[in-house]
């Protein structure tokens, strides 16, 4: 099973159950992988605590490779998914590319400026109809949240920020922007201000909390935000933990902290993205541990998937992940310039 030549459009590669011939085709280095000698390699083994490593996380599909043409990536930094299972991915060229859940390229556009840096966060704001949903873009190095229709039309009157600073409505480096069920926005930032700001549906500042530090309700790079059932989940990346806040009363109230620095089950090393599965379990994409960890709704570790490397089923500094309507994860294998789709680890 080989990739097409560089001059051709790269198509998604479906992966079936591993065979001896498949395993022998796996390259032993990144160079060999990029030359096309890659096939399915399901990661197996165990880690302390009898947590399975990829036992149910069979890789079904791998797509993408380094490049700037349609369907290729240069270090993709963020991923989100809409209600039709279309994937939105931004890379370090500032391109937002859209794919179906099988990795087929659909469309793309570029953010307006990239000289200072590129976006690091994407999220969908849901409306009454899926056609009216919007794409929120954390335009990190331009201190703002961009807003697009799902077809790529920029809505400048919906944007928030654009001025660097510490005052309300100003930002340091924006990491992520999400929306709650009432249409209010939550925007995270790091740098001069490690905080979360809340805005009403019209973009007016409401409140802020956080600050640089290691105590609860403080942050060191709140890299990823996620709203689920009136709970705001925050991947407090450089504190190697996850914090939760209750949004049901308007003013966010601290719930708890999950995790600490480490590589054991239930520990994290630079958690960069979060996703909730259909059974309410949490999946955490760890940039530092180069893996995806699954935890039960009460925080109990369930499984770990992935390890450092260039082969299929391995990861190289992953930045993000989403879960589709078929309860499969799509992992943004960033420094391997690709996406891997797999069953959830169990």
mmCIF file of C-alpha atoms in Angstrom:
data_model
loop_
_atom_site.group_PDB
_atom_site.id
_atom_site.type_symbol
_atom_site.label_atom_id
_atom_site.label_comp_id
_atom_site.label_asym_id
_atom_site.label_seq_id
_atom_site.Cartn_x
_atom_site.Cartn_y
_atom_site.Cartn_z
ATOM 1 C CA UNK A 1 0.000 0.000 0.000
ATOM 2 C CA UNK A 2 1.779 3.144 -1.179
ATOM 3 C CA UNK A 3 1.104 6.851 -1.301
ATOM 4 C CA UNK A 4 0.722 8.527 -4.668
ATOM 5 C CA UNK A 5 3.669 10.461 -6.099
ATOM 6 C CA UNK A 6 4.151 13.993 -4.823
ATOM 7 C CA UNK A 7 2.695 15.486 -7.985
ATOM 8 C CA UNK A 8 -0.617 13.714 -7.492
ATOM 9 C CA UNK A 9 -3.476 14.525 -5.143
ATOM 10 C CA UNK A 10 -3.178 12.455 -1.983
ATOM 11 C CA UNK A 11 -6.231 10.276 -1.344
ATOM 12 C CA UNK A 12 -7.260 8.829 2.020
ATOM 13 C CA UNK A 13 -5.853 5.389 2.710
ATOM 14 C CA UNK A 14 -8.301 2.904 4.236
ATOM 15 C CA UNK A 15 -6.848 0.415 6.691
ATOM 16 C CA UNK A 16 -8.209 -3.039 7.403
ATOM 17 C CA UNK A 17 -7.079 -5.596 9.963
ATOM 18 C CA UNK A 18 -3.339 -6.007 10.261
ATOM 19 C CA UNK A 19 -1.654 -8.951 8.548
ATOM 20 C CA UNK A 20 1.927 -10.168 8.568
ATOM 21 C CA UNK A 21 2.447 -8.677 5.116
ATOM 22 C CA UNK A 22 1.064 -5.356 6.336
ATOM 23 C CA UNK A 23 3.421 -5.266 9.301
ATOM 24 C CA UNK A 24 6.451 -6.050 7.148
ATOM 25 C CA UNK A 25 5.564 -3.101 4.924
ATOM 26 C CA UNK A 26 5.800 -0.586 7.773
ATOM 27 C CA UNK A 27 8.811 1.691 7.424
ATOM 28 C CA UNK A 28 11.295 2.006 10.246
ATOM 29 C CA UNK A 29 11.821 5.734 9.824
ATOM 30 C CA UNK A 30 9.885 8.846 8.948
ATOM 31 C CA UNK A 31 11.650 9.054 5.601
ATOM 32 C CA UNK A 32 10.506 5.571 4.688
ATOM 33 C CA UNK A 33 7.011 6.387 5.857
ATOM 34 C CA UNK A 34 6.806 9.439 3.632
ATOM 35 C CA UNK A 35 8.118 7.391 0.727
ATOM 36 C CA UNK A 36 5.104 5.186 1.122
ATOM 37 C CA UNK A 37 6.098 2.067 2.981
ATOM 38 C CA UNK A 38 3.386 2.434 5.628
ATOM 39 C CA UNK A 39 0.598 0.055 6.543
ATOM 40 C CA UNK A 40 -1.486 -0.646 9.578
ATOM 41 C CA UNK A 41 0.308 -0.910 12.889
ATOM 42 C CA UNK A 42 -2.066 -1.173 15.831
ATOM 43 C CA UNK A 43 -0.252 -0.246 19.004
ATOM 44 C CA UNK A 44 -0.603 -2.867 21.739
ATOM 45 C CA UNK A 45 0.873 -3.431 25.147
ATOM 46 C CA UNK A 46 0.153 -2.281 28.677
ATOM 47 C CA UNK A 47 0.983 0.535 31.039
ATOM 48 C CA UNK A 48 0.909 0.684 34.848
ATOM 49 C CA UNK A 49 -2.569 0.244 36.267
ATOM 50 C CA UNK A 50 -3.596 -2.451 33.753
ATOM 51 C CA UNK A 51 -4.860 0.178 31.311
ATOM 52 C CA UNK A 52 -4.924 -1.178 27.767
ATOM 53 C CA UNK A 53 -2.840 0.643 25.184
ATOM 54 C CA UNK A 54 -4.865 0.883 21.975
ATOM 55 C CA UNK A 55 -6.627 -2.479 22.387
ATOM 56 C CA UNK A 56 -9.813 -1.204 20.749
ATOM 57 C CA UNK A 57 -8.248 1.794 19.000
ATOM 58 C CA UNK A 58 -7.770 0.168 15.623
ATOM 59 C CA UNK A 59 -6.706 2.683 12.978
ATOM 60 C CA UNK A 60 -9.198 2.762 10.111
ATOM 61 C CA UNK A 61 -7.910 5.613 7.975
ATOM 62 C CA UNK A 62 -4.806 7.758 7.539
ATOM 63 C CA UNK A 63 -4.755 10.753 5.232
ATOM 64 C CA UNK A 64 -2.666 13.811 4.500
ATOM 65 C CA UNK A 65 1.049 14.417 4.104
ATOM 66 C CA UNK A 66 3.447 17.358 4.114
ATOM 67 C CA UNK A 67 2.726 19.957 1.461
ATOM 68 C CA UNK A 68 0.698 23.001 0.490
ATOM 69 C CA UNK A 69 -1.579 21.613 -2.206
ATOM 70 C CA UNK A 70 -5.173 20.531 -1.594
ATOM 71 C CA UNK A 71 -5.397 17.826 1.041
ATOM 72 C CA UNK A 72 -1.844 18.315 2.343
ATOM 73 C CA UNK A 73 -0.699 20.033 5.522
ATOM 74 C CA UNK A 74 2.145 21.963 7.090
ATOM 75 C CA UNK A 75 1.884 21.245 10.826
ATOM 76 C CA UNK A 76 -1.899 21.421 11.275
ATOM 77 C CA UNK A 77 -2.682 23.232 14.530
ATOM 78 C CA UNK A 78 -6.421 22.885 15.186
ATOM 79 C CA UNK A 79 -9.420 20.804 14.160
ATOM 80 C CA UNK A 80 -13.189 20.955 14.703
ATOM 81 C CA UNK A 81 -16.197 19.079 13.304
ATOM 82 C CA UNK A 82 -19.681 20.252 12.311
ATOM 83 C CA UNK A 83 -23.047 18.518 12.579
ATOM 84 C CA UNK A 84 -22.585 16.935 9.136
ATOM 85 C CA UNK A 85 -19.273 15.348 10.143
ATOM 86 C CA UNK A 86 -17.280 17.802 8.045
ATOM 87 C CA UNK A 87 -13.796 18.413 9.456
ATOM 88 C CA UNK A 88 -12.258 21.913 9.539
ATOM 89 C CA UNK A 89 -8.464 21.963 9.870
ATOM 90 C CA UNK A 90 -6.094 24.943 10.009
ATOM 91 C CA UNK A 91 -2.344 24.572 9.511
ATOM 92 C CA UNK A 92 0.692 26.856 9.691
ATOM 93 C CA UNK A 93 0.032 28.251 6.221
ATOM 94 C CA UNK A 94 -3.124 29.908 7.590
ATOM 95 C CA UNK A 95 -5.327 27.721 5.348
ATOM 96 C CA UNK A 96 -8.595 26.356 6.677
ATOM 97 C CA UNK A 97 -9.308 23.155 4.759
ATOM 98 C CA UNK A 98 -12.592 21.270 4.969
ATOM 99 C CA UNK A 99 -12.902 17.492 4.537
ATOM 100 C CA UNK A 100 -15.603 14.883 4.883
ATOM 101 C CA UNK A 101 -15.188 12.257 7.601
ATOM 102 C CA UNK A 102 -13.435 9.948 5.103
ATOM 103 C CA UNK A 103 -10.708 12.493 4.393
ATOM 104 C CA UNK A 104 -11.949 13.753 1.018
ATOM 105 C CA UNK A 105 -11.081 17.415 0.415
ATOM 106 C CA UNK A 106 -14.136 19.684 -0.017
ATOM 107 C CA UNK A 107 -13.056 23.344 0.067
ATOM 108 C CA UNK A 108 -10.626 25.798 1.649
ATOM 109 C CA UNK A 109 -9.887 29.448 2.385
ATOM 110 C CA UNK A 110 -7.210 31.465 4.164
ATOM 111 C CA UNK A 111 -7.255 33.659 7.225
ATOM 112 C CA UNK A 112 -6.624 37.336 6.400
ATOM 113 C CA UNK A 113 -3.147 37.673 7.956
ATOM 114 C CA UNK A 114 -0.422 35.185 8.804
ATOM 115 C CA UNK A 115 2.842 37.154 9.047
ATOM 116 C CA UNK A 116 2.761 37.312 12.862
ATOM 117 C CA UNK A 117 1.526 33.726 13.330
ATOM 118 C CA UNK A 118 -1.345 31.362 12.639
ATOM 119 C CA UNK A 119 -4.550 30.311 14.399
ATOM 120 C CA UNK A 120 -4.432 27.630 17.101
ATOM 121 C CA UNK A 121 -8.125 27.070 17.826
ATOM 122 C CA UNK A 122 -11.325 26.226 15.914
ATOM 123 C CA UNK A 123 -14.882 25.638 17.129
ATOM 124 C CA UNK A 124 -18.423 25.520 15.764
ATOM 125 C CA UNK A 125 -21.107 27.886 17.037
ATOM 126 C CA UNK A 126 -24.422 26.080 16.620
ATOM 127 C CA UNK A 127 -27.525 27.913 15.403
ATOM 128 C CA UNK A 128 -31.134 26.787 15.025
ATOM 129 C CA UNK A 129 -30.333 25.269 11.630
ATOM 130 C CA UNK A 130 -27.084 23.485 10.683
ATOM 131 C CA UNK A 131 -26.826 25.707 7.588
ATOM 132 C CA UNK A 132 -26.569 28.743 9.873
ATOM 133 C CA UNK A 133 -23.805 27.364 12.100
ATOM 134 C CA UNK A 134 -20.627 29.444 12.247
ATOM 135 C CA UNK A 135 -16.916 28.665 12.485
ATOM 136 C CA UNK A 136 -15.038 30.421 15.298
ATOM 137 C CA UNK A 137 -11.295 30.879 14.723
ATOM 138 C CA UNK A 138 -8.800 31.780 17.449
ATOM 139 C CA UNK A 139 -6.587 34.103 15.404
ATOM 140 C CA UNK A 140 -3.865 33.749 17.997
ATOM 141 C CA UNK A 141 -1.226 36.280 16.994
ATOM 142 C CA UNK A 142 -3.711 38.958 15.940
ATOM 143 C CA UNK A 143 -5.454 39.050 19.332
ATOM 144 C CA UNK A 144 -8.952 38.251 18.093
ATOM 145 C CA UNK A 145 -11.677 35.757 17.318
ATOM 146 C CA UNK A 146 -12.544 35.502 13.624
ATOM 147 C CA UNK A 147 -15.954 34.264 12.492
ATOM 148 C CA UNK A 148 -16.850 32.551 9.206
ATOM 149 C CA UNK A 149 -19.830 30.869 7.675
ATOM 150 C CA UNK A 150 -19.174 27.184 7.060
ATOM 151 C CA UNK A 151 -18.582 28.029 3.388
ATOM 152 C CA UNK A 152 -15.771 30.422 4.287
ATOM 153 C CA UNK A 153 -17.453 33.843 4.190
ATOM 154 C CA UNK A 154 -15.844 36.114 6.758
ATOM 155 C CA UNK A 155 -18.300 37.908 9.086
ATOM 156 C CA UNK A 156 -16.347 40.889 10.353
ATOM 157 C CA UNK A 157 -19.296 42.294 12.318
ATOM 158 C CA UNK A 158 -19.252 39.125 14.479
ATOM 159 C CA UNK A 159 -15.555 39.311 15.358
ATOM 160 C CA UNK A 160 -14.266 40.050 18.856
ATOM 161 C CA UNK A 161 -10.943 41.655 19.769
ATOM 162 C CA UNK A 162 -8.089 42.778 17.560
ATOM 163 C CA UNK A 163 -6.228 44.871 20.158
ATOM 164 C CA UNK A 164 -3.341 43.563 22.265
ATOM 165 C CA UNK A 165 -3.626 44.320 25.952
ATOM 166 C CA UNK A 166 -4.824 43.324 29.402
ATOM 167 C CA UNK A 167 -8.010 45.356 29.599
ATOM 168 C CA UNK A 168 -11.476 43.844 29.070
ATOM 169 C CA UNK A 169 -11.987 43.045 25.406
ATOM 170 C CA UNK A 170 -8.253 43.112 24.712
ATOM 171 C CA UNK A 171 -6.161 39.961 24.366
ATOM 172 C CA UNK A 172 -2.715 38.457 24.559
ATOM 173 C CA UNK A 173 -2.339 35.348 22.367
ATOM 174 C CA UNK A 174 -5.803 33.895 21.807
ATOM 175 C CA UNK A 175 -5.848 30.098 22.178
ATOM 176 C CA UNK A 176 -9.483 29.106 21.654
ATOM 177 C CA UNK A 177 -13.021 30.484 21.429
ATOM 178 C CA UNK A 178 -16.239 28.583 22.143
ATOM 179 C CA UNK A 179 -19.922 29.344 22.587
ATOM 180 C CA UNK A 180 -22.456 28.185 25.195
ATOM 181 C CA UNK A 181 -26.120 27.296 24.721
ATOM 182 C CA UNK A 182 -27.187 30.925 25.255
ATOM 183 C CA UNK A 183 -24.852 32.234 22.567
ATOM 184 C CA UNK A 184 -22.253 33.691 24.945
ATOM 185 C CA UNK A 185 -18.593 33.431 23.958
ATOM 186 C CA UNK A 186 -15.655 32.254 26.073
ATOM 187 C CA UNK A 187 -12.213 33.179 24.780
ATOM 188 C CA UNK A 188 -8.947 31.907 26.240
ATOM 189 C CA UNK A 189 -5.545 33.539 25.994
ATOM 190 C CA UNK A 190 -1.960 33.118 27.180
ATOM 191 C CA UNK A 191 1.117 35.283 27.367
ATOM 192 C CA UNK A 192 0.638 38.523 29.271
ATOM 193 C CA UNK A 193 -2.769 37.273 30.454
ATOM 194 C CA UNK A 194 -3.583 33.634 31.139
ATOM 195 C CA UNK A 195 -7.306 34.139 31.522
ATOM 196 C CA UNK A 196 -10.786 33.485 30.144
ATOM 197 C CA UNK A 197 -13.047 36.330 29.012
ATOM 198 C CA UNK A 198 -16.808 35.993 28.552
ATOM 199 C CA UNK A 199 -18.816 38.026 26.016
ATOM 200 C CA UNK A 200 -22.543 38.221 25.340
ATOM 201 C CA UNK A 201 -23.988 37.077 21.961
ATOM 202 C CA UNK A 202 -23.430 40.580 20.564
ATOM 203 C CA UNK A 203 -19.743 40.544 21.519
ATOM 204 C CA UNK A 204 -19.977 42.815 24.552
ATOM 205 C CA UNK A 205 -17.615 42.069 27.427
ATOM 206 C CA UNK A 206 -19.303 40.487 30.453
ATOM 207 C CA UNK A 207 -16.625 39.176 32.825
ATOM 208 C CA UNK A 208 -13.203 37.565 33.134
ATOM 209 C CA UNK A 209 -11.388 35.202 35.462
ATOM 210 C CA UNK A 210 -8.093 33.406 35.822
ATOM 211 C CA UNK A 211 -4.604 34.827 35.767
ATOM 212 C CA UNK A 212 -1.136 33.345 35.421
ATOM 213 C CA UNK A 213 -0.436 30.779 38.114
ATOM 214 C CA UNK A 214 -0.656 27.226 39.397
ATOM 215 C CA UNK A 215 -3.468 27.562 41.932
ATOM 216 C CA UNK A 216 -6.975 26.405 41.095
ATOM 217 C CA UNK A 217 -8.824 28.926 38.875
ATOM 218 C CA UNK A 218 -5.433 30.109 37.559
ATOM 219 C CA UNK A 219 -3.920 29.035 34.239
ATOM 220 C CA UNK A 220 -0.711 28.506 32.317
ATOM 221 C CA UNK A 221 -1.779 28.511 28.680
ATOM 222 C CA UNK A 222 -5.464 27.521 28.636
ATOM 223 C CA UNK A 223 -4.997 25.893 25.253
ATOM 224 C CA UNK A 224 -8.395 24.336 24.574
ATOM 225 C CA UNK A 225 -11.938 25.166 25.719
ATOM 226 C CA UNK A 226 -15.032 22.984 25.442
ATOM 227 C CA UNK A 227 -18.630 23.614 26.560
ATOM 228 C CA UNK A 228 -20.741 20.553 27.343
ATOM 229 C CA UNK A 229 -24.009 20.529 29.327
ATOM 230 C CA UNK A 230 -23.334 23.905 30.969
ATOM 231 C CA UNK A 231 -19.821 22.859 31.944
ATOM 232 C CA UNK A 232 -16.767 24.645 30.582
ATOM 233 C CA UNK A 233 -13.786 22.306 30.283
ATOM 234 C CA UNK A 234 -10.356 23.929 30.019
ATOM 235 C CA UNK A 235 -7.148 22.153 28.982
ATOM 236 C CA UNK A 236 -4.752 24.026 31.270
ATOM 237 C CA UNK A 237 -1.842 22.900 29.129
ATOM 238 C CA UNK A 238 1.302 24.102 30.883
ATOM 239 C CA UNK A 239 -0.141 23.178 34.288
ATOM 240 C CA UNK A 240 -0.684 19.670 32.850
ATOM 241 C CA UNK A 241 -4.269 19.468 34.065
ATOM 242 C CA UNK A 242 -7.916 20.033 33.200
ATOM 243 C CA UNK A 243 -10.153 22.484 35.030
ATOM 244 C CA UNK A 244 -13.971 22.509 34.993
ATOM 245 C CA UNK A 245 -16.387 25.383 35.606
ATOM 246 C CA UNK A 246 -20.173 25.382 36.034
ATOM 247 C CA UNK A 247 -21.882 27.832 33.655
ATOM 248 C CA UNK A 248 -25.487 27.211 34.734
ATOM 249 C CA UNK A 249 -25.777 30.332 36.921
ATOM 250 C CA UNK A 250 -24.325 32.862 34.481
ATOM 251 C CA UNK A 251 -21.167 33.436 36.494
ATOM 252 C CA UNK A 252 -18.706 30.557 36.031
ATOM 253 C CA UNK A 253 -18.192 28.607 39.248
ATOM 254 C CA UNK A 254 -15.192 26.364 39.833
ATOM 255 C CA UNK A 255 -16.004 22.627 39.945
ATOM 256 C CA UNK A 256 -12.741 20.700 40.128
ATOM 257 C CA UNK A 257 -9.326 19.903 38.658
ATOM 258 C CA UNK A 258 -8.365 16.681 36.893
ATOM 259 C CA UNK A 259 -4.837 15.354 36.612
ATOM 260 C CA UNK A 260 -1.260 16.353 37.288
ATOM 261 C CA UNK A 261 2.008 16.207 35.362
ATOM 262 C CA UNK A 262 3.158 12.755 34.347
ATOM 263 C CA UNK A 263 2.813 9.881 31.921
ATOM 264 C CA UNK A 264 0.782 7.396 33.965
ATOM 265 C CA UNK A 265 -2.967 6.897 33.372
ATOM 266 C CA UNK A 266 -4.833 9.917 34.712
ATOM 267 C CA UNK A 267 -1.752 12.117 34.420
ATOM 268 C CA UNK A 268 -1.075 14.565 31.586
ATOM 269 C CA UNK A 269 1.843 16.181 29.797
ATOM 270 C CA UNK A 270 0.704 19.264 27.868
ATOM 271 C CA UNK A 271 -2.967 18.399 27.235
ATOM 272 C CA UNK A 272 -3.821 20.354 24.090
ATOM 273 C CA UNK A 273 -7.349 19.294 23.174
ATOM 274 C CA UNK A 274 -10.506 17.707 24.603
ATOM 275 C CA UNK A 275 -13.525 15.832 23.244
ATOM 276 C CA UNK A 276 -16.583 14.145 24.780
ATOM 277 C CA UNK A 277 -17.685 10.708 23.502
ATOM 278 C CA UNK A 278 -21.280 9.492 23.273
ATOM 279 C CA UNK A 279 -20.955 7.609 26.569
ATOM 280 C CA UNK A 280 -19.843 10.885 28.256
ATOM 281 C CA UNK A 281 -16.244 9.724 28.585
ATOM 282 C CA UNK A 282 -13.537 12.330 28.000
ATOM 283 C CA UNK A 283 -10.750 12.046 25.449
ATOM 284 C CA UNK A 284 -7.612 14.119 25.953
ATOM 285 C CA UNK A 285 -5.052 14.785 23.239
ATOM 286 C CA UNK A 286 -1.639 15.144 24.877
ATOM 287 C CA UNK A 287 0.995 17.054 22.930
ATOM 288 C CA UNK A 288 3.759 16.145 25.380
ATOM 289 C CA UNK A 289 2.945 12.458 25.940
ATOM 290 C CA UNK A 290 2.076 12.085 22.226
ATOM 291 C CA UNK A 291 -1.021 10.040 22.912
ATOM 292 C CA UNK A 292 -4.786 10.153 23.366
ATOM 293 C CA UNK A 293 -6.099 9.269 26.799
ATOM 294 C CA UNK A 294 -9.687 8.241 27.558
ATOM 295 C CA UNK A 295 -11.234 8.830 30.981
ATOM 296 C CA UNK A 296 -14.654 7.966 32.378
ATOM 297 C CA UNK A 297 -17.131 10.691 33.311
ATOM 298 C CA UNK A 298 -15.816 10.599 36.894
ATOM 299 C CA UNK A 299 -12.188 10.957 35.770
ATOM 300 C CA UNK A 300 -11.213 7.286 36.099
ATOM 301 C CA UNK A 301 -8.654 6.313 33.408
ATOM 302 C CA UNK A 302 -10.028 3.878 30.832
ATOM 303 C CA UNK A 303 -7.444 3.532 28.075
ATOM 304 C CA UNK A 304 -4.456 5.094 26.320
ATOM 305 C CA UNK A 305 -3.889 5.158 22.563
ATOM 306 C CA UNK A 306 -0.770 6.045 20.616
ATOM 307 C CA UNK A 307 2.919 6.525 21.266
ATOM 308 C CA UNK A 308 5.712 8.678 19.878
ATOM 309 C CA UNK A 309 6.705 7.881 16.312
ATOM 310 C CA UNK A 310 6.050 8.127 12.607
ATOM 311 C CA UNK A 311 4.270 4.864 11.871
ATOM 312 C CA UNK A 312 0.519 4.358 11.644
ATOM 313 C CA UNK A 313 -0.939 4.344 15.159
ATOM 314 C CA UNK A 314 1.891 6.547 16.409
ATOM 315 C CA UNK A 315 1.896 10.324 16.871
ATOM 316 C CA UNK A 316 4.357 13.198 16.595
ATOM 317 C CA UNK A 317 3.307 16.163 18.765
ATOM 318 C CA UNK A 318 -0.466 15.990 18.152
ATOM 319 C CA UNK A 319 -2.401 19.239 18.587
ATOM 320 C CA UNK A 320 -6.056 18.225 18.402
ATOM 321 C CA UNK A 321 -8.812 15.707 17.925
ATOM 322 C CA UNK A 322 -12.572 15.412 17.337
ATOM 323 C CA UNK A 323 -15.157 12.630 17.589
ATOM 324 C CA UNK A 324 -17.615 12.065 14.726
ATOM 325 C CA UNK A 325 -21.236 10.873 14.788
ATOM 326 C CA UNK A 326 -20.032 7.275 14.413
ATOM 327 C CA UNK A 327 -18.101 7.633 17.692
ATOM 328 C CA UNK A 328 -14.691 7.501 16.014
ATOM 329 C CA UNK A 329 -11.826 9.826 16.823
ATOM 330 C CA UNK A 330 -9.950 11.869 14.215
ATOM 331 C CA UNK A 331 -6.527 12.772 15.624
ATOM 332 C CA UNK A 332 -4.531 15.695 14.267
ATOM 333 C CA UNK A 333 -1.073 14.118 14.018
ATOM 334 C CA UNK A 334 0.481 17.521 13.599
ATOM 335 C CA UNK A 335 4.198 17.055 13.023
ATOM 336 C CA UNK A 336 3.490 14.015 10.853
ATOM 337 C CA UNK A 337 1.306 16.359 8.757
ATOM 338 C CA UNK A 338 -1.663 13.988 8.695
ATOM 339 C CA UNK A 339 -4.919 12.844 10.300
ATOM 340 C CA UNK A 340 -5.549 9.398 11.749
ATOM 341 C CA UNK A 341 -9.059 8.030 12.242
ATOM 342 C CA UNK A 342 -9.464 5.273 14.797
ATOM 343 C CA UNK A 343 -11.987 3.541 16.980
ATOM 344 C CA UNK A 344 -12.076 4.856 20.518
ATOM 345 C CA UNK A 345 -9.553 3.182 22.835
ATOM 346 C CA UNK A 346 -11.164 0.841 25.364
#
